[in-house]
mmCIF file of C-alpha atoms in Angstrom:
data_model
loop_
_atom_site.group_PDB
_atom_site.id
_atom_site.type_symbol
_atom_site.label_atom_id
_atom_site.label_comp_id
_atom_site.label_asym_id
_atom_site.label_seq_id
_atom_site.Cartn_x
_atom_site.Cartn_y
_atom_site.Cartn_z
ATOM 1 C CA MET A 183 0.000 0.000 0.000
ATOM 2 C CA LYS A 184 2.794 2.340 0.868
ATOM 3 C CA VAL A 185 4.538 1.599 -2.425
ATOM 4 C CA ILE A 186 1.350 2.380 -4.365
ATOM 5 C CA ASP A 187 0.909 5.626 -2.407
ATOM 6 C CA LEU A 188 4.476 6.585 -3.179
ATOM 7 C CA ILE A 189 4.007 5.852 -6.873
ATOM 8 C CA MET A 190 0.781 7.870 -6.943
ATOM 9 C CA LEU A 191 2.501 10.753 -5.173
ATOM 10 C CA LEU A 192 5.373 10.715 -7.645
ATOM 11 C CA MET A 193 2.943 10.633 -10.559
ATOM 12 C CA LEU A 194 1.003 13.564 -9.065
ATOM 13 C CA LEU A 195 4.186 15.554 -8.569
ATOM 14 C CA GLY A 196 5.192 14.725 -12.123
ATOM 15 C CA LEU A 197 1.874 15.959 -13.482
ATOM 16 C CA ILE A 198 2.154 19.151 -11.426
ATOM 17 C CA GLY A 199 5.683 19.668 -12.726
ATOM 18 C CA ILE A 200 4.574 19.163 -16.321
ATOM 19 C CA GLY A 201 1.664 21.539 -15.767
ATOM 20 C CA LEU A 202 3.917 24.206 -14.311
ATOM 21 C CA TYR A 203 6.354 23.806 -17.205
ATOM 22 C CA VAL A 204 3.555 24.118 -19.771
ATOM 23 C CA LEU A 205 2.232 27.160 -17.917
ATOM 24 C CA TRP A 206 5.711 28.719 -17.844
ATOM 25 C CA MET A 207 6.162 28.000 -21.548
ATOM 26 C CA ASN A 208 2.900 29.790 -22.329
ATOM 27 C CA LEU A 209 2.974 32.751 -19.987
ATOM 28 C CA PRO A 210 1.294 35.775 -21.584
ATOM 29 C CA SER A 211 3.477 38.782 -22.295
ATOM 30 C CA GLN A 212 2.586 41.957 -20.437
ATOM 31 C CA THR A 213 3.280 45.435 -21.775
ATOM 32 C CA ILE A 214 3.161 48.497 -19.556
ATOM 33 C CA TYR A 215 3.287 52.180 -20.489
ATOM 34 C CA TYR A 216 3.906 53.679 -17.128
ATOM 35 C CA LYS A 217 5.327 57.165 -17.421
ATOM 36 C CA GLU A 218 5.763 60.062 -19.804
ATOM 37 C CA VAL A 219 7.932 63.075 -18.903
ATOM 38 C CA GLU A 220 8.068 66.451 -20.653
ATOM 39 C CA ASN A 221 11.049 68.729 -19.955
ATOM 40 C CA LYS A 222 9.219 72.055 -19.834
ATOM 41 C CA PHE A 223 9.735 75.129 -17.671
ATOM 42 C CA PHE A 224 13.226 74.477 -16.364
ATOM 43 C CA SER A 225 15.543 76.786 -14.432
ATOM 44 C CA ASN A 226 19.037 75.341 -14.195
ATOM 45 C CA THR A 227 21.598 77.839 -12.947
ATOM 46 C CA SER A 228 24.418 75.271 -13.158
ATOM 47 C CA LEU A 229 24.500 75.476 -16.956
ATOM 48 C CA LYS A 230 27.313 77.587 -18.352
ATOM 49 C CA LYS A 231 25.936 80.674 -20.048
ATOM 50 C CA THR A 232 27.518 82.036 -23.201
ATOM 51 C CA PHE A 233 25.888 84.770 -25.286
ATOM 52 C CA GLN A 234 22.568 82.968 -24.992
ATOM 53 C CA PHE A 235 20.534 82.415 -21.858
ATOM 54 C CA TYR A 236 21.237 78.689 -22.303
ATOM 55 C CA PRO A 237 23.253 76.826 -24.957
ATOM 56 C CA ASN A 238 21.649 76.061 -28.324
ATOM 57 C CA MET A 239 18.426 78.006 -27.879
ATOM 58 C CA ARG A 240 16.295 78.154 -31.006
ATOM 59 C CA PHE A 241 12.738 77.943 -32.291
ATOM 60 C CA LYS A 242 11.663 74.751 -34.067
ATOM 61 C CA SER A 243 12.014 76.303 -37.505
ATOM 62 C CA LYS A 244 13.683 79.317 -39.098
ATOM 63 C CA ASP A 245 10.154 80.409 -40.121
ATOM 64 C CA ILE A 246 8.820 82.130 -37.004
ATOM 65 C CA SER A 247 5.278 83.418 -36.524
ATOM 66 C CA PHE A 248 4.370 86.511 -34.501
ATOM 67 C CA SER A 249 1.441 88.615 -33.323
ATOM 68 C CA MET A 250 1.066 92.180 -32.027
ATOM 69 C CA GLU A 251 -0.984 93.391 -29.094
ATOM 70 C CA GLU A 252 -3.963 95.512 -30.099
ATOM 71 C CA THR A 253 -2.760 98.358 -27.871
ATOM 72 C CA CYS A 254 0.393 98.814 -29.990
ATOM 73 C CA ASP A 255 0.097 102.123 -31.850
ATOM 74 C CA GLU A 256 0.990 102.625 -35.500
ATOM 75 C CA LYS A 257 4.527 103.815 -34.720
ATOM 76 C CA LYS A 258 5.373 100.744 -32.666
ATOM 77 C CA ARG A 259 3.821 98.437 -35.244
ATOM 78 C CA SER A 260 5.998 100.072 -37.882
ATOM 79 C CA ASN A 261 9.069 99.607 -35.652
ATOM 80 C CA ILE A 262 8.256 95.927 -35.194
ATOM 81 C CA TYR A 263 7.975 95.302 -38.941
ATOM 82 C CA GLU A 264 11.181 97.230 -39.628
ATOM 83 C CA ALA A 265 13.103 95.404 -36.884
ATOM 84 C CA LEU A 266 11.952 92.012 -38.182
ATOM 85 C CA SER A 267 12.956 93.043 -41.697
ATOM 86 C CA ILE A 268 16.446 94.051 -40.492
ATOM 87 C CA ILE A 269 16.951 90.701 -38.745
ATOM 88 C CA SER A 270 15.620 88.772 -41.763
ATOM 89 C CA GLU A 271 18.052 90.553 -44.082
ATOM 90 C CA LYS A 272 21.058 89.773 -41.883
ATOM 91 C CA THR A 273 20.154 86.196 -40.913
ATOM 92 C CA ILE A 274 18.443 83.127 -42.362
ATOM 93 C CA LEU A 275 15.304 83.725 -40.256
ATOM 94 C CA ASN A 276 11.885 84.511 -41.712
ATOM 95 C CA PHE A 277 8.993 86.093 -39.835
ATOM 96 C CA LYS A 278 5.293 85.923 -40.645
ATOM 97 C CA LYS A 279 2.297 87.448 -38.879
ATOM 98 C CA ASP A 280 -0.084 84.868 -37.447
ATOM 99 C CA ASP A 281 -2.523 85.914 -34.746
ATOM 100 C CA SER A 282 -3.907 82.386 -34.316
ATOM 101 C CA SER A 283 -0.708 80.601 -33.226
ATOM 102 C CA PRO A 284 2.122 83.119 -32.729
ATOM 103 C CA GLN A 285 5.523 81.998 -31.494
ATOM 104 C CA ILE A 286 6.535 85.561 -30.573
ATOM 105 C CA ASP A 287 3.959 87.854 -29.006
ATOM 106 C CA PHE A 288 4.734 91.591 -29.219
ATOM 107 C CA LEU A 289 3.344 93.580 -26.298
ATOM 108 C CA CYS A 290 3.379 97.342 -25.887
ATOM 109 C CA SER A 291 3.290 97.343 -22.094
ATOM 110 C CA GLU A 292 5.870 96.441 -19.470
ATOM 111 C CA ILE A 293 5.873 92.791 -18.440
ATOM 112 C CA ASP A 294 7.625 91.003 -15.588
ATOM 113 C CA PRO A 295 8.819 87.397 -15.741
ATOM 114 C CA LEU A 296 7.324 84.609 -13.702
ATOM 115 C CA PRO A 297 9.742 83.233 -11.048
ATOM 116 C CA GLU A 298 10.579 80.142 -13.145
ATOM 117 C CA HIS A 299 11.475 82.318 -16.163
ATOM 118 C CA LYS A 300 13.939 84.701 -14.498
ATOM 119 C CA ASN A 301 17.062 82.980 -15.840
ATOM 120 C CA TYR A 302 16.097 83.580 -19.464
ATOM 121 C CA PHE A 303 13.600 86.447 -19.461
ATOM 122 C CA VAL A 304 14.760 90.053 -19.024
ATOM 123 C CA ALA A 305 12.402 92.016 -16.774
ATOM 124 C CA GLY A 306 10.614 94.778 -18.657
ATOM 125 C CA GLU A 307 11.961 93.578 -22.012
ATOM 126 C CA GLY A 308 11.163 90.005 -22.892
ATOM 127 C CA GLY A 309 12.547 86.623 -23.796
ATOM 128 C CA PRO A 310 11.453 82.993 -24.112
ATOM 129 C CA VAL A 311 8.549 82.020 -21.862
ATOM 130 C CA GLU A 312 8.062 78.370 -22.841
ATOM 131 C CA ILE A 313 11.044 76.117 -23.490
ATOM 132 C CA ILE A 314 11.641 72.388 -23.892
ATOM 133 C CA ASN A 315 15.005 70.772 -23.243
ATOM 134 C CA THR A 316 15.502 68.092 -25.903
ATOM 135 C CA SER A 317 19.107 67.323 -24.812
ATOM 136 C CA GLN A 318 20.461 68.655 -28.115
ATOM 137 C CA TYR A 319 18.598 71.972 -28.041
ATOM 138 C CA TYR A 320 16.659 74.237 -25.747
ATOM 139 C CA VAL A 321 13.705 74.665 -28.082
ATOM 140 C CA ILE A 322 11.751 77.896 -27.678
ATOM 141 C CA LEU A 323 8.034 77.267 -28.088
ATOM 142 C CA GLU A 324 6.928 80.776 -27.162
ATOM 143 C CA GLY A 325 8.549 84.153 -26.608
ATOM 144 C CA LYS A 326 7.313 87.595 -25.604
ATOM 145 C CA VAL A 327 8.663 91.032 -26.513
ATOM 146 C CA SER A 328 7.809 94.148 -24.521
ATOM 147 C CA LEU A 329 8.050 97.468 -26.376
ATOM 148 C CA TYR A 330 6.831 99.820 -23.662
ATOM 149 C CA ARG A 331 9.919 102.035 -24.179
ATOM 150 C CA ASP A 332 9.907 104.553 -27.020
ATOM 151 C CA GLU A 333 12.552 104.373 -29.736
ATOM 152 C CA THR A 334 15.222 107.088 -29.539
ATOM 153 C CA CYS A 335 17.048 106.237 -32.773
ATOM 154 C CA LYS A 336 16.129 106.554 -36.443
ATOM 155 C CA THR A 337 16.245 102.780 -36.753
ATOM 156 C CA PRO A 338 14.350 100.526 -34.287
ATOM 157 C CA HIS A 339 17.313 99.604 -32.057
ATOM 158 C CA ILE A 340 15.119 98.778 -29.065
ATOM 159 C CA ALA A 341 12.834 96.472 -31.074
ATOM 160 C CA VAL A 342 15.808 94.625 -32.599
ATOM 161 C CA HIS A 343 17.349 94.265 -29.121
ATOM 162 C CA GLU A 344 14.143 92.817 -27.651
ATOM 163 C CA ILE A 345 13.585 90.421 -30.554
ATOM 164 C CA PHE A 346 17.052 88.965 -30.001
ATOM 165 C CA HIS A 347 16.061 88.373 -26.360
ATOM 166 C CA ALA A 348 13.038 86.397 -27.601
ATOM 167 C CA LEU A 349 15.433 84.413 -29.821
ATOM 168 C CA GLY A 350 17.399 83.438 -26.699
ATOM 169 C CA PHE A 351 20.249 85.981 -26.747
ATOM 170 C CA ASP A 352 21.385 87.626 -23.513
ATOM 171 C CA HIS A 353 23.013 91.001 -22.837
ATOM 172 C CA VAL A 354 26.711 91.472 -23.665
ATOM 173 C CA ASN A 355 29.374 93.819 -22.276
ATOM 174 C CA ASN A 356 30.372 95.378 -25.604
ATOM 175 C CA ARG A 357 29.041 98.964 -25.649
ATOM 176 C CA MET A 358 28.854 98.945 -29.448
ATOM 177 C CA SER A 359 26.711 95.805 -29.541
ATOM 178 C CA ILE A 360 22.966 95.953 -30.124
ATOM 179 C CA MET A 361 22.707 93.634 -27.101
ATOM 180 C CA TYR A 362 24.385 96.034 -24.666
ATOM 181 C CA PRO A 363 21.906 96.860 -21.846
ATOM 182 C CA VAL A 364 21.971 100.618 -22.586
ATOM 183 C CA THR A 365 20.861 101.782 -26.042
ATOM 184 C CA ASP A 366 23.172 103.806 -28.278
ATOM 185 C CA CYS A 367 22.174 104.688 -31.833
ATOM 186 C CA GLU A 368 25.648 103.706 -33.116
ATOM 187 C CA GLN A 369 25.289 100.111 -31.937
ATOM 188 C CA GLU A 370 25.232 97.291 -34.489
ATOM 189 C CA ILE A 371 24.219 93.644 -34.686
ATOM 190 C CA ASP A 372 27.229 91.524 -33.746
ATOM 191 C CA GLN A 373 28.620 89.186 -36.364
ATOM 192 C CA PHE A 374 28.744 86.378 -33.801
ATOM 193 C CA ILE A 375 24.947 86.608 -33.415
ATOM 194 C CA ILE A 376 24.496 86.293 -37.179
ATOM 195 C CA ASP A 377 26.913 83.341 -37.267
ATOM 196 C CA GLU A 378 25.285 81.644 -34.283
ATOM 197 C CA ILE A 379 21.807 81.912 -35.804
ATOM 198 C CA LYS A 380 23.120 80.421 -39.046
ATOM 199 C CA LYS A 381 24.654 77.513 -37.132
ATOM 200 C CA LEU A 382 21.629 76.926 -34.883
ATOM 201 C CA TYR A 383 19.098 76.932 -37.708
ATOM 202 C CA SER A 384 21.187 74.858 -40.122
ATOM 203 C CA GLU A 385 19.366 71.784 -38.783
ATOM 204 C CA ASN A 386 15.983 71.194 -40.403
ATOM 205 C CA PRO A 387 12.956 70.798 -38.092
ATOM 206 C CA LEU A 388 12.910 66.996 -37.918
ATOM 207 C CA PRO A 389 12.250 64.510 -35.115
ATOM 208 C CA ASP A 390 15.125 62.579 -33.573
ATOM 209 C CA LEU A 391 14.099 59.410 -31.768
ATOM 210 C CA ALA A 392 16.634 57.979 -29.354
ATOM 211 C CA ILE A 393 16.846 55.043 -26.958
ATOM 212 C CA SER A 394 18.510 56.664 -23.978
ATOM 213 C CA GLU A 395 18.309 53.766 -21.500
ATOM 214 C CA SER A 396 17.743 50.018 -21.769
ATOM 215 C CA GLN A 397 17.820 46.969 -19.525
ATOM 216 C CA ALA A 398 16.950 43.351 -20.293
ATOM 217 C CA ASN A 399 16.664 39.921 -18.697
ATOM 218 C CA LYS A 400 16.253 36.596 -20.548
ATOM 219 C CA SER A 401 14.920 33.474 -18.855
ATOM 220 C CA GLY A 402 14.532 30.477 -21.129
ATOM 221 C CA PRO A 403 12.235 31.472 -23.990
ATOM 222 C CA TYR A 404 11.127 34.682 -22.229
ATOM 223 C CA LEU A 405 12.512 38.182 -22.500
ATOM 224 C CA SER A 406 11.721 41.000 -20.095
ATOM 225 C CA PHE A 407 13.072 44.474 -20.737
ATOM 226 C CA SER A 408 12.617 48.171 -20.080
ATOM 227 C CA VAL A 409 13.606 51.066 -22.320
ATOM 228 C CA THR A 410 13.417 54.841 -22.319
ATOM 229 C CA VAL A 411 12.528 56.360 -25.679
ATOM 230 C CA THR A 412 13.096 60.098 -26.171
ATOM 231 C CA ASN A 413 12.381 62.551 -28.965
ATOM 232 C CA GLU A 414 15.505 64.736 -28.978
ATOM 233 C CA GLY A 415 14.598 66.460 -32.230
ATOM 234 C CA LEU A 416 12.897 69.636 -33.373
ATOM 235 C CA GLU A 417 9.552 68.198 -34.462
ATOM 236 C CA ASP A 418 7.011 65.772 -33.024
ATOM 237 C CA ALA A 419 7.344 62.126 -34.092
ATOM 238 C CA GLU A 420 4.165 60.412 -35.290
ATOM 239 C CA ASN A 421 3.228 56.722 -35.204
ATOM 240 C CA VAL A 422 6.253 55.651 -33.201
ATOM 241 C CA SER A 423 6.884 51.919 -32.935
ATOM 242 C CA LEU A 424 9.318 49.763 -30.998
ATOM 243 C CA LEU A 425 10.725 46.733 -32.830
ATOM 244 C CA ILE A 426 12.349 43.672 -31.254
ATOM 245 C CA SER A 427 14.456 41.430 -33.477
ATOM 246 C CA ALA A 428 16.768 38.451 -33.094
ATOM 247 C CA ASN A 429 19.048 36.838 -35.627
ATOM 248 C CA ASN A 430 18.099 39.630 -38.062
ATOM 249 C CA LYS A 431 14.419 38.647 -37.858
ATOM 250 C CA GLU A 432 11.653 40.769 -36.330
ATOM 251 C CA ILE A 433 10.000 39.107 -33.327
ATOM 252 C CA LYS A 434 7.552 41.708 -32.092
ATOM 253 C CA SER A 435 6.554 45.336 -32.593
ATOM 254 C CA PHE A 436 4.848 47.689 -30.139
ATOM 255 C CA ASP A 437 2.905 50.852 -30.920
ATOM 256 C CA LEU A 438 4.088 53.849 -28.872
ATOM 257 C CA ASP A 439 1.691 56.347 -30.468
ATOM 258 C CA ASN A 440 3.080 59.877 -31.037
ATOM 259 C CA LEU A 441 6.033 61.410 -29.217
ATOM 260 C CA LYS A 442 6.330 65.177 -28.818
ATOM 261 C CA ILE A 443 9.707 66.903 -28.784
ATOM 262 C CA GLY A 444 11.510 66.702 -25.461
ATOM 263 C CA VAL A 445 9.229 63.923 -24.197
ATOM 264 C CA LYS A 446 10.543 60.708 -22.638
ATOM 265 C CA LYS A 447 8.414 57.585 -22.656
ATOM 266 C CA PHE A 448 9.297 54.758 -20.258
ATOM 267 C CA PHE A 449 8.239 51.375 -21.629
ATOM 268 C CA VAL A 450 8.279 47.940 -19.968
ATOM 269 C CA VAL A 451 7.669 44.476 -21.423
ATOM 270 C CA LYS A 452 7.504 41.345 -19.302
ATOM 271 C CA ASN A 453 7.645 37.707 -20.436
ATOM 272 C CA LEU A 454 7.869 38.232 -24.167
ATOM 273 C CA ARG A 455 8.081 34.800 -25.821
ATOM 274 C CA ILE A 456 11.104 34.563 -28.130
ATOM 275 C CA PRO A 457 12.821 31.651 -29.931
ATOM 276 C CA ARG A 458 15.202 29.774 -27.637
ATOM 277 C CA ASP A 459 18.109 30.186 -30.036
ATOM 278 C CA SER A 460 17.652 33.963 -30.153
ATOM 279 C CA ASN A 461 20.989 35.729 -30.344
ATOM 280 C CA ASN A 462 21.913 39.301 -31.234
ATOM 281 C CA LEU A 463 18.769 40.714 -29.673
ATOM 282 C CA VAL A 464 18.159 44.216 -31.009
ATOM 283 C CA ILE A 465 15.637 46.854 -30.047
ATOM 284 C CA GLU A 466 14.897 49.686 -32.466
ATOM 285 C CA VAL A 467 12.570 52.689 -32.469
ATOM 286 C CA LYS A 468 11.016 54.063 -35.656
ATOM 287 C CA SER A 469 8.365 56.538 -36.796
ATOM 288 C CA ASN A 470 6.626 57.339 -40.068
ATOM 289 C CA SER A 471 8.929 60.322 -40.615
ATOM 290 C CA PRO A 472 11.054 59.776 -43.742
ATOM 291 C CA GLU A 473 13.981 61.578 -42.094
ATOM 292 C CA GLU A 474 15.420 62.261 -38.652
ATOM 293 C CA LEU A 475 18.206 64.509 -37.412
ATOM 294 C CA SER A 476 20.166 61.326 -36.701
ATOM 295 C CA GLU A 477 19.401 57.607 -36.866
ATOM 296 C CA GLU A 478 22.540 56.524 -35.028
ATOM 297 C CA ASN A 479 20.711 56.565 -31.679
ATOM 298 C CA ASN A 480 17.619 54.602 -32.782
ATOM 299 C CA LYS A 481 18.963 51.138 -32.074
ATOM 300 C CA VAL A 482 20.590 49.237 -29.202
ATOM 301 C CA ILE A 483 21.837 45.668 -28.796
ATOM 302 C CA LEU A 484 20.229 44.125 -25.727
ATOM 303 C CA THR A 485 22.560 42.662 -23.144
ATOM 304 C CA THR A 486 20.565 40.177 -21.063
ATOM 305 C CA ASN A 487 21.281 39.339 -17.435
#
């Protein structure tokens, strides 16, 4: 009787073991989108300042829209148009009036910065008011220009000065520079500003998807991993997908939806079934954009623990 009981027990344990193995072999994969971070409204005093409030400040495109406050009189409106024309002639920037979605808003009254804007917004003058840090650039989404002071020169020196603030340029110590804090009618636009604008806006407004962090663990036929996908570019990325491949063959793809500039998306996959002989595991991020600023950061080789 004891022998039969022992045999039955062994058979039961065997069946349980087989059941657990089958269950393990067929575990469902679980995907989790658990966090999205947008790098807006920063104030980092540790960054080294040059002639801009922060390095590599620019709008998305060299074509910049603007609007003017209704209280601006005809003289100030004329100064704004002339100042924009001067900057357009000397740089590669273009300006167009658009009251529906302006990137630069011209005001004719004094404005003070909010506390979080004080590092890159000159009190009573203007500057960027909404910025995203994409790692490569500090992209200006919105700027304001205050023209409450009257022009004292034949040409609109004050308006030009304030527009450069909205473009991210800080004051300089050269008295003959248009960006000196005190206006002088003999001041001129510095060549380094013209050169810097040319360099900054040489990049076309394209997305730039990057895998900034990755971690993976492989157990038998199952792969679990986590990645951080970032859009470090100058334009939103649409229809983003994450591709997993092994031995140069795609195993699985995941839809990450759209990814705005400067946004990080943390993505986790657990128990993804893969072929046992899978080697050279690669994870890649793509979008429907035909071009990116760089595709060198779109792919990583997974190192499993």
